CSV table of N, CA and C in Angstrom, one decimal:
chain,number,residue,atom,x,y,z
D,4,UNK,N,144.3,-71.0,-47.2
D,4,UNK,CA,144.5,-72.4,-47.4
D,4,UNK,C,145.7,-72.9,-46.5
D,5,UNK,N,145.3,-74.2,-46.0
D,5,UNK,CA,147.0,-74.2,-44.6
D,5,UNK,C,147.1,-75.7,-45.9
D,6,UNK,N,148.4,-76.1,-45.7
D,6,UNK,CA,148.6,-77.4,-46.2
D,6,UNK,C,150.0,-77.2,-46.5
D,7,UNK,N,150.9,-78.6,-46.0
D,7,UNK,CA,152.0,-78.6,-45.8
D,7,UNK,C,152.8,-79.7,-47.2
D,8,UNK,N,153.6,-79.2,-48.0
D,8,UNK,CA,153.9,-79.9,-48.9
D,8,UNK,C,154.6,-81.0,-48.8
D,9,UNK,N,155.0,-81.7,-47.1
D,9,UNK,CA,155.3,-82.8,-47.1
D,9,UNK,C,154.3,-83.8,-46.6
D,10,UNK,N,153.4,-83.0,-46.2
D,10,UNK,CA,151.8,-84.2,-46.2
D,10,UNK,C,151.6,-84.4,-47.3
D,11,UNK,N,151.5,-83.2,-48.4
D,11,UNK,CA,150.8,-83.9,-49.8
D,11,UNK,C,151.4,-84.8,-50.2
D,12,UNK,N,153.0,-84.6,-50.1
D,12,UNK,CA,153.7,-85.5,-50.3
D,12,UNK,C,153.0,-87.1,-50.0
D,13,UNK,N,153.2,-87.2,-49.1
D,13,UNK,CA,152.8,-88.4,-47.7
D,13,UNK,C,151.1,-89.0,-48.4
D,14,UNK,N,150.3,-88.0,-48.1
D,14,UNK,CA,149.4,-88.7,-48.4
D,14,UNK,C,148.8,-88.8,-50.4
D,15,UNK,N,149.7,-88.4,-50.9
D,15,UNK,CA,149.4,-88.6,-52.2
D,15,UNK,C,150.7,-89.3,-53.1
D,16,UNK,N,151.6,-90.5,-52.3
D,16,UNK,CA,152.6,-91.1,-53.4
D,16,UNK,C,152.3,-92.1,-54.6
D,17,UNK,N,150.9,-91.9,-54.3
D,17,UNK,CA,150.2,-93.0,-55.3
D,17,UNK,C,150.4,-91.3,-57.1
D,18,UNK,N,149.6,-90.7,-56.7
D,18,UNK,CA,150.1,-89.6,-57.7
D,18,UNK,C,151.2,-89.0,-58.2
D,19,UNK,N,152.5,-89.2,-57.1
D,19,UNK,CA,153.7,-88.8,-57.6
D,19,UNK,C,154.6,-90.5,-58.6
D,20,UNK,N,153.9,-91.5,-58.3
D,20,UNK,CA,154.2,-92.5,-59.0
D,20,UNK,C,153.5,-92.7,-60.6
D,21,UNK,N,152.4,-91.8,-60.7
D,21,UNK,CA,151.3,-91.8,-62.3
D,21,UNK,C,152.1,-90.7,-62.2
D,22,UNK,N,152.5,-89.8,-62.2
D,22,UNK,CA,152.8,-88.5,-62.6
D,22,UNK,C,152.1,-87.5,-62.8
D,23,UNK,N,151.1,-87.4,-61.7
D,23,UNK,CA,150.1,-86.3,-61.6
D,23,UNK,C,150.7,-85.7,-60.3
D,24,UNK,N,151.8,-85.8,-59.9
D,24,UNK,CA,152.2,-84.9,-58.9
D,24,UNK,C,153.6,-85.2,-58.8
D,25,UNK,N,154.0,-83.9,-59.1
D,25,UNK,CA,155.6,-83.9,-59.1
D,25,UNK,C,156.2,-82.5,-57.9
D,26,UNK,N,157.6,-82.7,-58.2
D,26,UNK,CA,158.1,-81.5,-57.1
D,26,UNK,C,159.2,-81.3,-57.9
D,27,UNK,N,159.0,-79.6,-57.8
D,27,UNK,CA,160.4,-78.6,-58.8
D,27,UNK,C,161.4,-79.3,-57.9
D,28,UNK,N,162.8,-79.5,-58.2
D,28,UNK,CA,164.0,-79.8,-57.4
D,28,UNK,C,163.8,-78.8,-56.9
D,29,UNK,N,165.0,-78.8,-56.0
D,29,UNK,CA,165.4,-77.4,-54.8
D,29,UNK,C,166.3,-76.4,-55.2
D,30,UNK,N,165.3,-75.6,-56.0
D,30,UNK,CA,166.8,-75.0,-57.3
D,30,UNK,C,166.5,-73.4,-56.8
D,31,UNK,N,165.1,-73.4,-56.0
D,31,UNK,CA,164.1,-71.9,-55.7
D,31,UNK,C,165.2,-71.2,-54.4
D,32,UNK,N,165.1,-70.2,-54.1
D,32,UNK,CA,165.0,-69.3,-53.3
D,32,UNK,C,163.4,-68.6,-53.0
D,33,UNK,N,163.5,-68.3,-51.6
D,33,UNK,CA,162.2,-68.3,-51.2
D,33,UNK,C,161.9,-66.6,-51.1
D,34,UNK,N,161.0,-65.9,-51.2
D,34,UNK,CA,161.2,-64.1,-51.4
D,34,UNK,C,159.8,-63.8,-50.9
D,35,UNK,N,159.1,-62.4,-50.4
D,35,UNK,CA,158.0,-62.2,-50.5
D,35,UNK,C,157.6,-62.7,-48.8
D,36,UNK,N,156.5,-61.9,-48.6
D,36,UNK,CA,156.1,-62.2,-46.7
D,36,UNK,C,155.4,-63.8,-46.7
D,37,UNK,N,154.5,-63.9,-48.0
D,37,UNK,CA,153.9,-65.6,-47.9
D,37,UNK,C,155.0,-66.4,-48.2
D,38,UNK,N,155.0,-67.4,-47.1
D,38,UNK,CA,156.4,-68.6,-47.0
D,38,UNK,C,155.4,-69.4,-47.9
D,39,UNK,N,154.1,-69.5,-47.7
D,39,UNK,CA,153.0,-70.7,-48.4
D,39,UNK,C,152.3,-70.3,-48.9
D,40,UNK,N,152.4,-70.4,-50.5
D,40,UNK,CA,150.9,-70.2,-51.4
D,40,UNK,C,150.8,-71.4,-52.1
D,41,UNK,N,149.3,-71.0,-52.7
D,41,UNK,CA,149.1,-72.3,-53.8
D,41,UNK,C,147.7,-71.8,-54.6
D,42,UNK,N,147.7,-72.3,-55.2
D,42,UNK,CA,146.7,-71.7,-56.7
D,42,UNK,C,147.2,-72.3,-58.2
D,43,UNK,N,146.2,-71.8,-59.3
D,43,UNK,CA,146.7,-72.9,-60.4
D,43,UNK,C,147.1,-71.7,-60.7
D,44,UNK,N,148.2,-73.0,-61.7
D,44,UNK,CA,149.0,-72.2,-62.6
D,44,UNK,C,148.6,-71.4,-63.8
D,45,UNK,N,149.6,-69.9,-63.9
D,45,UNK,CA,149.1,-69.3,-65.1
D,45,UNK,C,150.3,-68.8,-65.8
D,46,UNK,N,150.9,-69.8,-66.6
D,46,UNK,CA,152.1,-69.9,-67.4
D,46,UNK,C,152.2,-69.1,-68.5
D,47,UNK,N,153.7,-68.6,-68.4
D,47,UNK,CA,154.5,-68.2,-69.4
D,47,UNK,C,156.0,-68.4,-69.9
D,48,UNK,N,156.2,-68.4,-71.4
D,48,UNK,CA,157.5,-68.4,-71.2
D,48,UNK,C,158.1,-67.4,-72.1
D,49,UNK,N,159.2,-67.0,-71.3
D,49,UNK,CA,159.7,-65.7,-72.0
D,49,UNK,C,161.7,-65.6,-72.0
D,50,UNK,N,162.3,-65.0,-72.3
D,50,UNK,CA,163.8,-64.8,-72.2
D,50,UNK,C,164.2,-63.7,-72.5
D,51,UNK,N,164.6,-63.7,-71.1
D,51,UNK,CA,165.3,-62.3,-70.8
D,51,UNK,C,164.5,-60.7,-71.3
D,52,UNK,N,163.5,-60.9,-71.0
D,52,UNK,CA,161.9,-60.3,-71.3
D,52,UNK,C,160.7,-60.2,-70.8
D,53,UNK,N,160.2,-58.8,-70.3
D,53,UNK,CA,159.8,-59.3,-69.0
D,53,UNK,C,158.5,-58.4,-69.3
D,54,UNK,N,158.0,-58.0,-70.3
D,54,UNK,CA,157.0,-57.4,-71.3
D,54,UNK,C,155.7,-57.8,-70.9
D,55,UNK,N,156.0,-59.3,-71.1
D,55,UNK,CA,154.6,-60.0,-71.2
D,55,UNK,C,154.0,-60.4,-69.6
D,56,UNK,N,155.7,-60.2,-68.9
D,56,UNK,CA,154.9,-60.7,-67.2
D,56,UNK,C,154.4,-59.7,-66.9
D,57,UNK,N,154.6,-58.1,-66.8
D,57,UNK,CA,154.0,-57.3,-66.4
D,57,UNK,C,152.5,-57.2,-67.3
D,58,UNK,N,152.5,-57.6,-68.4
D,58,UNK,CA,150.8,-57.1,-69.3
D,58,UNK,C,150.4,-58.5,-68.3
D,59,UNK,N,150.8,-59.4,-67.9
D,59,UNK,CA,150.0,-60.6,-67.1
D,59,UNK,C,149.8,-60.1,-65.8
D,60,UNK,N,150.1,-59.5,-64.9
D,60,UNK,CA,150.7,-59.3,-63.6
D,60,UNK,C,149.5,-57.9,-63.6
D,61,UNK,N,148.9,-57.1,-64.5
D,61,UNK,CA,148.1,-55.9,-64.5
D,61,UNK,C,146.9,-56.9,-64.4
D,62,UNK,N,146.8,-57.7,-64.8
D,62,UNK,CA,145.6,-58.2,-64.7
D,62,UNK,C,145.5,-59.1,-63.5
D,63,UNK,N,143.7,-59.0,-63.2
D,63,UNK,CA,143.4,-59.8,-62.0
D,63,UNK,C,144.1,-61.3,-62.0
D,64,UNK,N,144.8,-61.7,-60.8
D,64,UNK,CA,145.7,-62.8,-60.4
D,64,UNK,C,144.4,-63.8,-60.2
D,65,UNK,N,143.2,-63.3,-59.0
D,65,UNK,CA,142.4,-64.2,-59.0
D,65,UNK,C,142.6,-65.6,-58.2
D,66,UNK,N,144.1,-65.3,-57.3
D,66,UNK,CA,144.7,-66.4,-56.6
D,66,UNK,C,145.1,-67.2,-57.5
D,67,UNK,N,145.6,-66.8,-58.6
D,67,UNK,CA,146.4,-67.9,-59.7
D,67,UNK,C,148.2,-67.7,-59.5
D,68,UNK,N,148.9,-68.5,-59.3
D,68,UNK,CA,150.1,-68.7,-59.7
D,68,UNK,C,150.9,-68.3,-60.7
D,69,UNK,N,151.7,-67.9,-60.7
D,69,UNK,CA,152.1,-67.2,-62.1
D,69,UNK,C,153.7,-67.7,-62.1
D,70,UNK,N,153.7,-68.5,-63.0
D,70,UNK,CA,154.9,-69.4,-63.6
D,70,UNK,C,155.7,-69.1,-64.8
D,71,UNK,N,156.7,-68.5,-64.3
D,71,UNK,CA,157.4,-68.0,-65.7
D,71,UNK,C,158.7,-68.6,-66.0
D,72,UNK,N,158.5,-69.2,-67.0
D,72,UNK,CA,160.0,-69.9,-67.4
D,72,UNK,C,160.5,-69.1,-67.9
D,73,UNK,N,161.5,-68.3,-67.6
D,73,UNK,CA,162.7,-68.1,-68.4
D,73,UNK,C,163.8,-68.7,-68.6
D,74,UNK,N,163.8,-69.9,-68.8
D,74,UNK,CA,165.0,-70.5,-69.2
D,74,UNK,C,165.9,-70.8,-68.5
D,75,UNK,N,165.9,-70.3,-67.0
D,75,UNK,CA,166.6,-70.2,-66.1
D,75,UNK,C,168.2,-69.7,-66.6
D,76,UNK,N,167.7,-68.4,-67.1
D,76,UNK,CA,168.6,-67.5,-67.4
D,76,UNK,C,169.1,-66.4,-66.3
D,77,UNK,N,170.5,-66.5,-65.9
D,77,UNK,CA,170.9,-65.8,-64.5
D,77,UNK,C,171.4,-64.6,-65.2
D,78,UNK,N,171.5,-63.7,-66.2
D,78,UNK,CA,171.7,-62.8,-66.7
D,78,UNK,C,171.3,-61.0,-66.3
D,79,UNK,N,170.0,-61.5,-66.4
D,79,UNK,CA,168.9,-60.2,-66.1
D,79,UNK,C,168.0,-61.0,-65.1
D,80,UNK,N,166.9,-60.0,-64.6
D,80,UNK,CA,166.2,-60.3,-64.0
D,80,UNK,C,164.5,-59.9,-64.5
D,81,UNK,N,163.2,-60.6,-64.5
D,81,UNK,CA,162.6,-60.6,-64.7
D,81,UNK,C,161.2,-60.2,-64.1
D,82,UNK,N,161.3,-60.1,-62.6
D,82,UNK,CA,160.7,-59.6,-62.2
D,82,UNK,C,161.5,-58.8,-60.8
D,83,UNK,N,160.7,-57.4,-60.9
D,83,UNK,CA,161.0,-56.6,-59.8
D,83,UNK,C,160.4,-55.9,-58.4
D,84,UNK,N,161.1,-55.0,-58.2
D,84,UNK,CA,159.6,-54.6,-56.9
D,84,UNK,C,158.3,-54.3,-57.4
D,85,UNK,N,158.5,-53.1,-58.5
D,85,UNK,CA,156.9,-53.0,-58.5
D,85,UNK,C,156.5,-53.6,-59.3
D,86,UNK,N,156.7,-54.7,-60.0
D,86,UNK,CA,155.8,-55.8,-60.2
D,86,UNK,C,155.2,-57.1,-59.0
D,87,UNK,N,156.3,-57.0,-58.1
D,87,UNK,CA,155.6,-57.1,-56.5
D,87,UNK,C,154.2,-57.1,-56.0
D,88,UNK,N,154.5,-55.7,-56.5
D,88,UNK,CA,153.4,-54.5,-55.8
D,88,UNK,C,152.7,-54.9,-57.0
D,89,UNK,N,152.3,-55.1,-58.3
D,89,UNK,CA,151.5,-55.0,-59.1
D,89,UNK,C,150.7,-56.4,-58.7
D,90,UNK,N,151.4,-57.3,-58.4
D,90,UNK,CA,151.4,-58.7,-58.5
D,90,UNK,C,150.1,-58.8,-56.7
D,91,UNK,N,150.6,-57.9,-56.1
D,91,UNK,CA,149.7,-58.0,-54.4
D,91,UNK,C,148.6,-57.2,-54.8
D,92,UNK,N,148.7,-56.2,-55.3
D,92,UNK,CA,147.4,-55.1,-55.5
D,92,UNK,C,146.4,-56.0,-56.5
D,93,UNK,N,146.9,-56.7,-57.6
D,93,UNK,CA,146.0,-57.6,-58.6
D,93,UNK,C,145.2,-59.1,-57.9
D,94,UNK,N,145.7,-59.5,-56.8
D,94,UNK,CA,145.1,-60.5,-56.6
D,94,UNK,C,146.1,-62.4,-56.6
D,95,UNK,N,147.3,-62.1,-57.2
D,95,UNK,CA,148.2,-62.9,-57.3
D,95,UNK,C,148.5,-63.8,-55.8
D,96,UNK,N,148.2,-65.2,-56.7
D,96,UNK,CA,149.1,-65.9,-54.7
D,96,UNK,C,150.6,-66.1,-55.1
D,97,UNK,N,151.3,-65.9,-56.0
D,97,UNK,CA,152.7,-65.8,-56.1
D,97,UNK,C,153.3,-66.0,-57.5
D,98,UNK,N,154.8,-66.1,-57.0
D,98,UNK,CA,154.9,-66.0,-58.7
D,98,UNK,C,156.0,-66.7,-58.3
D,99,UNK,N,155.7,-67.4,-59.5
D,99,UNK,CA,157.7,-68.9,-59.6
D,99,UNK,C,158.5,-68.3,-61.0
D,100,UNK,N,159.6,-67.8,-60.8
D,100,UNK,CA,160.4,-67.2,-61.5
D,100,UNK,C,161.4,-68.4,-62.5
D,101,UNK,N,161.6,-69.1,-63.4
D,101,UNK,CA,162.8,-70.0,-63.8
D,101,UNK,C,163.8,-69.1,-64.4
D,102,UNK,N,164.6,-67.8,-63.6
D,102,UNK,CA,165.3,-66.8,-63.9
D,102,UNK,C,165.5,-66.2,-62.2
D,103,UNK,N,165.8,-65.1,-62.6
D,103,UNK,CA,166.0,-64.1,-61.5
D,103,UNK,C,165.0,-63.0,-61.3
D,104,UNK,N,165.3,-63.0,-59.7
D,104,UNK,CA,164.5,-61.5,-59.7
D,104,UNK,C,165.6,-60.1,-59.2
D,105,UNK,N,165.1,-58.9,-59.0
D,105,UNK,CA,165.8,-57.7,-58.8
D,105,UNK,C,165.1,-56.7,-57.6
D,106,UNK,N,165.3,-56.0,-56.9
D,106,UNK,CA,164.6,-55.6,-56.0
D,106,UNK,C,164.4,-56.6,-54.7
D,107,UNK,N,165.0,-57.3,-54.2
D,107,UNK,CA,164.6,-58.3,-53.4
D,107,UNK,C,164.3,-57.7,-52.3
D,108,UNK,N,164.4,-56.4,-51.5
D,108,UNK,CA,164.2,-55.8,-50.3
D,108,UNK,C,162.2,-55.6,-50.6
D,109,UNK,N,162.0,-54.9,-51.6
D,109,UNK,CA,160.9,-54.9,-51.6
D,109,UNK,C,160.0,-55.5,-52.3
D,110,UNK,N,160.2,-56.9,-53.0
D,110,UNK,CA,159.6,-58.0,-52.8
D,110,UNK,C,159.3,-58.5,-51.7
D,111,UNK,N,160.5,-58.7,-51.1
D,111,UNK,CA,160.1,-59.1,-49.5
D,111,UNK,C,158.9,-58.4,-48.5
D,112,UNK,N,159.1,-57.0,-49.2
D,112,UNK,CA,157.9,-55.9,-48.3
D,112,UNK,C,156.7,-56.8,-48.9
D,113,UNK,N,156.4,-57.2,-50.0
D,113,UNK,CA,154.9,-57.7,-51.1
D,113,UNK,C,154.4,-58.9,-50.1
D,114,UNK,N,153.1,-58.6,-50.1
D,114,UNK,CA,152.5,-59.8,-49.2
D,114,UNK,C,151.9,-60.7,-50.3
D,115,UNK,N,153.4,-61.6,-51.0
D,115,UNK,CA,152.8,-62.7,-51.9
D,115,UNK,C,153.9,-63.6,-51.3
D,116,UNK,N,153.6,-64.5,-52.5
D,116,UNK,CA,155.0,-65.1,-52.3
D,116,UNK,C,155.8,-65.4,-53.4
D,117,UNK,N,157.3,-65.3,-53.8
D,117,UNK,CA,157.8,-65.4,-55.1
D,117,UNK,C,158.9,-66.5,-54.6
D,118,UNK,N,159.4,-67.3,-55.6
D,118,UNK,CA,160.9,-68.2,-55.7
D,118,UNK,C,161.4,-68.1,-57.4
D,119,UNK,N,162.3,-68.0,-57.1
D,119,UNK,CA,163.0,-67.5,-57.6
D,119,UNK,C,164.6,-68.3,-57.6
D,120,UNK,N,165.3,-68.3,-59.2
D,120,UNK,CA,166.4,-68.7,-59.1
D,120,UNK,C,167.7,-68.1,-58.3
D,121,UNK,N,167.6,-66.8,-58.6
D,121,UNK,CA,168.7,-66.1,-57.5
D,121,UNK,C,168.0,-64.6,-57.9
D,122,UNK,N,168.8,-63.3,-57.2
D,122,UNK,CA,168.8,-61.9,-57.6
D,122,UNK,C,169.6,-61.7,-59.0
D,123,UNK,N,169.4,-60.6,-59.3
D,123,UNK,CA,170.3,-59.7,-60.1
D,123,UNK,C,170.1,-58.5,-60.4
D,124,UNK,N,171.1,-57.6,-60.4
D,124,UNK,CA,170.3,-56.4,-60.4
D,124,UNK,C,170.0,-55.2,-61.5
D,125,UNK,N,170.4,-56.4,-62.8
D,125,UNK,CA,170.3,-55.8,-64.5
D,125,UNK,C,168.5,-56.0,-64.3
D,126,UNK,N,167.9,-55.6,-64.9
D,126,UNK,CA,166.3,-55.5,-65.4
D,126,UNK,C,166.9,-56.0,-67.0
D,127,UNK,N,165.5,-56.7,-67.5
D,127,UNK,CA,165.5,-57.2,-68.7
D,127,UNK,C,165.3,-56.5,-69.6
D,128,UNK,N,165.2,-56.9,-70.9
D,128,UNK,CA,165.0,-56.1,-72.3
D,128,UNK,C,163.7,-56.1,-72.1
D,129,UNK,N,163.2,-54.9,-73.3
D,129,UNK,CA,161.7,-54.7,-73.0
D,129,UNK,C,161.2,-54.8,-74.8
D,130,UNK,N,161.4,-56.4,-75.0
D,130,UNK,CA,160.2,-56.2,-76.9
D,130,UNK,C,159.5,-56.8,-76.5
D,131,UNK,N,158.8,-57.2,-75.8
D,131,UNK,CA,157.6,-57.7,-76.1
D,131,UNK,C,157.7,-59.7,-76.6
D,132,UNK,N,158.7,-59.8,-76.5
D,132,UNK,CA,158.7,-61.6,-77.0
D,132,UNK,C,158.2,-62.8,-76.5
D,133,UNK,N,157.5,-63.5,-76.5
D,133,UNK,CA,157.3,-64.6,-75.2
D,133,UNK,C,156.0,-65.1,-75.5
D,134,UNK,N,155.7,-66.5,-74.8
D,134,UNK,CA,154.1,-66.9,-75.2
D,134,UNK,C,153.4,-67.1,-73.9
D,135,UNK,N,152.2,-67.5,-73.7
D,135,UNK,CA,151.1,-67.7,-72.8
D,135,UNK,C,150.3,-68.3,-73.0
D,136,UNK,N,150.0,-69.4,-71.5
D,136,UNK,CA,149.3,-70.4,-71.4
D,136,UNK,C,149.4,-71.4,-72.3
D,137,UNK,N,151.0,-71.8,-72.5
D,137,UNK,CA,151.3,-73.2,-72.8
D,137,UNK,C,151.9,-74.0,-71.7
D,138,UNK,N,152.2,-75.3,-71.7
D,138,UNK,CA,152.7,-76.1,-71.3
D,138,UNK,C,154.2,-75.6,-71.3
D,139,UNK,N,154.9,-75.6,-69.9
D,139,UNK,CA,156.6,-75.1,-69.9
D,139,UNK,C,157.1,-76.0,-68.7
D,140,UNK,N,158.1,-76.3,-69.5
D,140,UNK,CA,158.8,-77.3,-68.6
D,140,UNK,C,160.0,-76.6,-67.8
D,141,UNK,N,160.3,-76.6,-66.5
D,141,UNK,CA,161.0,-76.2,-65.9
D,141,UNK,C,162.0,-77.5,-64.9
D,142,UNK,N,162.7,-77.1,-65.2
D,142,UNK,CA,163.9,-78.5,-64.3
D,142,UNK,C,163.5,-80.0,-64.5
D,143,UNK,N,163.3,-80.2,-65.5
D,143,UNK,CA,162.2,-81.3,-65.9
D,143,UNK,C,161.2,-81.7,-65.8
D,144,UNK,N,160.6,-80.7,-64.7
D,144,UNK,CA,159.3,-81.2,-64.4
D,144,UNK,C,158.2,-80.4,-65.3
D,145,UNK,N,157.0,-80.8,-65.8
D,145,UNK,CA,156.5,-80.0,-66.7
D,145,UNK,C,155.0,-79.3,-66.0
D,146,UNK,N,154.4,-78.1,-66.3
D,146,UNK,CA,153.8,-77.3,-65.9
D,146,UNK,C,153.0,-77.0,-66.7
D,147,UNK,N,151.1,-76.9,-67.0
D,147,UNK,CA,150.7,-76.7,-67.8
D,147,UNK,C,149.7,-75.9,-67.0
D,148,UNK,N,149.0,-75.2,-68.1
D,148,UNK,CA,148.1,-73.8,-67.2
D,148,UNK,C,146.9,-74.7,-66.6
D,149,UNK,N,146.5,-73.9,-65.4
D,149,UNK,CA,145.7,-74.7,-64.5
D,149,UNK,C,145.8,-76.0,-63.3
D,150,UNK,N,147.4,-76.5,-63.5
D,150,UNK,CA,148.1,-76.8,-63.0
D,150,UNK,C,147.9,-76.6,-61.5
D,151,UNK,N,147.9,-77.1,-60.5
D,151,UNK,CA,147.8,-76.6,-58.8
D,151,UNK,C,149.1,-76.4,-58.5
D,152,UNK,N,149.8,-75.2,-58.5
D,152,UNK,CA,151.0,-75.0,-57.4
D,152,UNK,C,150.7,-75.0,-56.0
D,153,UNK,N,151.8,-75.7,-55.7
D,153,UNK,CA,151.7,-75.8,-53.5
D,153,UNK,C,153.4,-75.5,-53.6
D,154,UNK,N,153.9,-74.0,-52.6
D,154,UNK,CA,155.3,-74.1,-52.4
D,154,UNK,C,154.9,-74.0,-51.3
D,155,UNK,N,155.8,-74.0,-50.1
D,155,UNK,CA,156.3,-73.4,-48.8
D,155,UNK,C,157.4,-73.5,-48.5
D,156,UNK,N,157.9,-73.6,-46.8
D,156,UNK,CA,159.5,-73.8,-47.3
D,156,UNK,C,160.3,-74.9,-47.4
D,157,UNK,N,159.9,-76.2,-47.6
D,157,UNK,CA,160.1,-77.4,-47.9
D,157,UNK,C,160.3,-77.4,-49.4
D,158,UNK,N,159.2,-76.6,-50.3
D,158,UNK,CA,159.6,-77.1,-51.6
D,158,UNK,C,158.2,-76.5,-52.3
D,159,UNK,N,158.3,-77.3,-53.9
D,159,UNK,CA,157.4,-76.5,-54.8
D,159,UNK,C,156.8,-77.8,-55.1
D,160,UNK,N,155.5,-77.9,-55.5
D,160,UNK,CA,155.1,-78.9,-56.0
D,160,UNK,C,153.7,-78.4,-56.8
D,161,UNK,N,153.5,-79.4,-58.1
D,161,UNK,CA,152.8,-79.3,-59.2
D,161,UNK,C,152.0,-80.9,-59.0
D,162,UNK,N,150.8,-80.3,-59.2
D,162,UNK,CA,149.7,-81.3,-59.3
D,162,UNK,C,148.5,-80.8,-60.3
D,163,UNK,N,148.0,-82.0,-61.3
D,163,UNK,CA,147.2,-82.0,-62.0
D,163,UNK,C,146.1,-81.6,-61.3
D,164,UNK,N,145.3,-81.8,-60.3
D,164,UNK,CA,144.2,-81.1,-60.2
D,164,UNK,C,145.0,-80.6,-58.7
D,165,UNK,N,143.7,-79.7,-57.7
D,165,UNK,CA,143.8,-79.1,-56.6
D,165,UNK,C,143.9,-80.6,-55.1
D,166,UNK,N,144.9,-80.5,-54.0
D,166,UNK,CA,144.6,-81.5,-53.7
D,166,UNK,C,144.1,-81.2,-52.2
D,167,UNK,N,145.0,-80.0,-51.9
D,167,UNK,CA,144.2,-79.4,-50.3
D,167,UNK,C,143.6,-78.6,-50.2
């Protein structure tokens, strides 16, 4: 899929005025060989717990987005290399982190794409806490499963249906 997130911009401000198309602020870091994915969203939200991204991340991606709020907690980090590698071998077009990631050399080897709030290089606790496939709001903008992500390196954007 080619599509540049300041055309959607351009030709869709009638949507970003109803509120079916918004754009995460510029809070991302960009990681991973794809500068451009897009696919709907498959949400979670978790803290400082990184349990439930990897039991999501085993499973077929299927070209879905994978959106994880963590709170945008800069503490630990949430996802790593071989979740990378779990995330390219499953079928994933990327993953939007509201936290940190760790391993960034070999994310960057992963032919997806990830953003992310910064590195760090604690790994998170491992219980098991967090939910899936609700509505999670990140930077104010809100995100519900099925959602269309568009990032590249301009920016992230969230649209109620698919638009390119």
């Amino acid at each position: 899929m080619s599509f540049a997130t300041c055309d959607i911009c351009d030709a869709n401000e009638d949507k970003i005025a109803a509120g079916t198309l918004a754009v995460l602020p510029p809070l991302f870091q960009i990681f991973g060989k794809q500068l451009s994915f897009a696919g709907p969203a498959k949400t979670l939200k978790v803290f400082e717990d990184n349990v439930l991204v990897r039991k999501t991340l085993e499973t077929p991606g299927n070209g879905q987005v994978l959106v994880v709020d963590g709170g945008g907690s800069l503490r630990c980090a949430l996802v790593g290399g071989n979740l990378g590698v779990l995330a390219e071998k499953n079928g994933w077009a990327g993953i939007i982190v509201n936290g940190c990631i760790r391993d960034s050399l070999e994310i960057n080897a992963c032919n997806i794409g990830v953003r992310a709030l910064a590195t760090h290089p604690q790994r998170s606790v491992r219980k098991g806490a967090g939910e899936s496939d609700l509505r999670v709001q990140i930077a104010g903008v809100a995100i519900r499963p099925g959602d269309w992500i568009y990032a590249d390196a301009d920016g992230v954007l969230v649209a109620a249906d698919r638009l390119a």
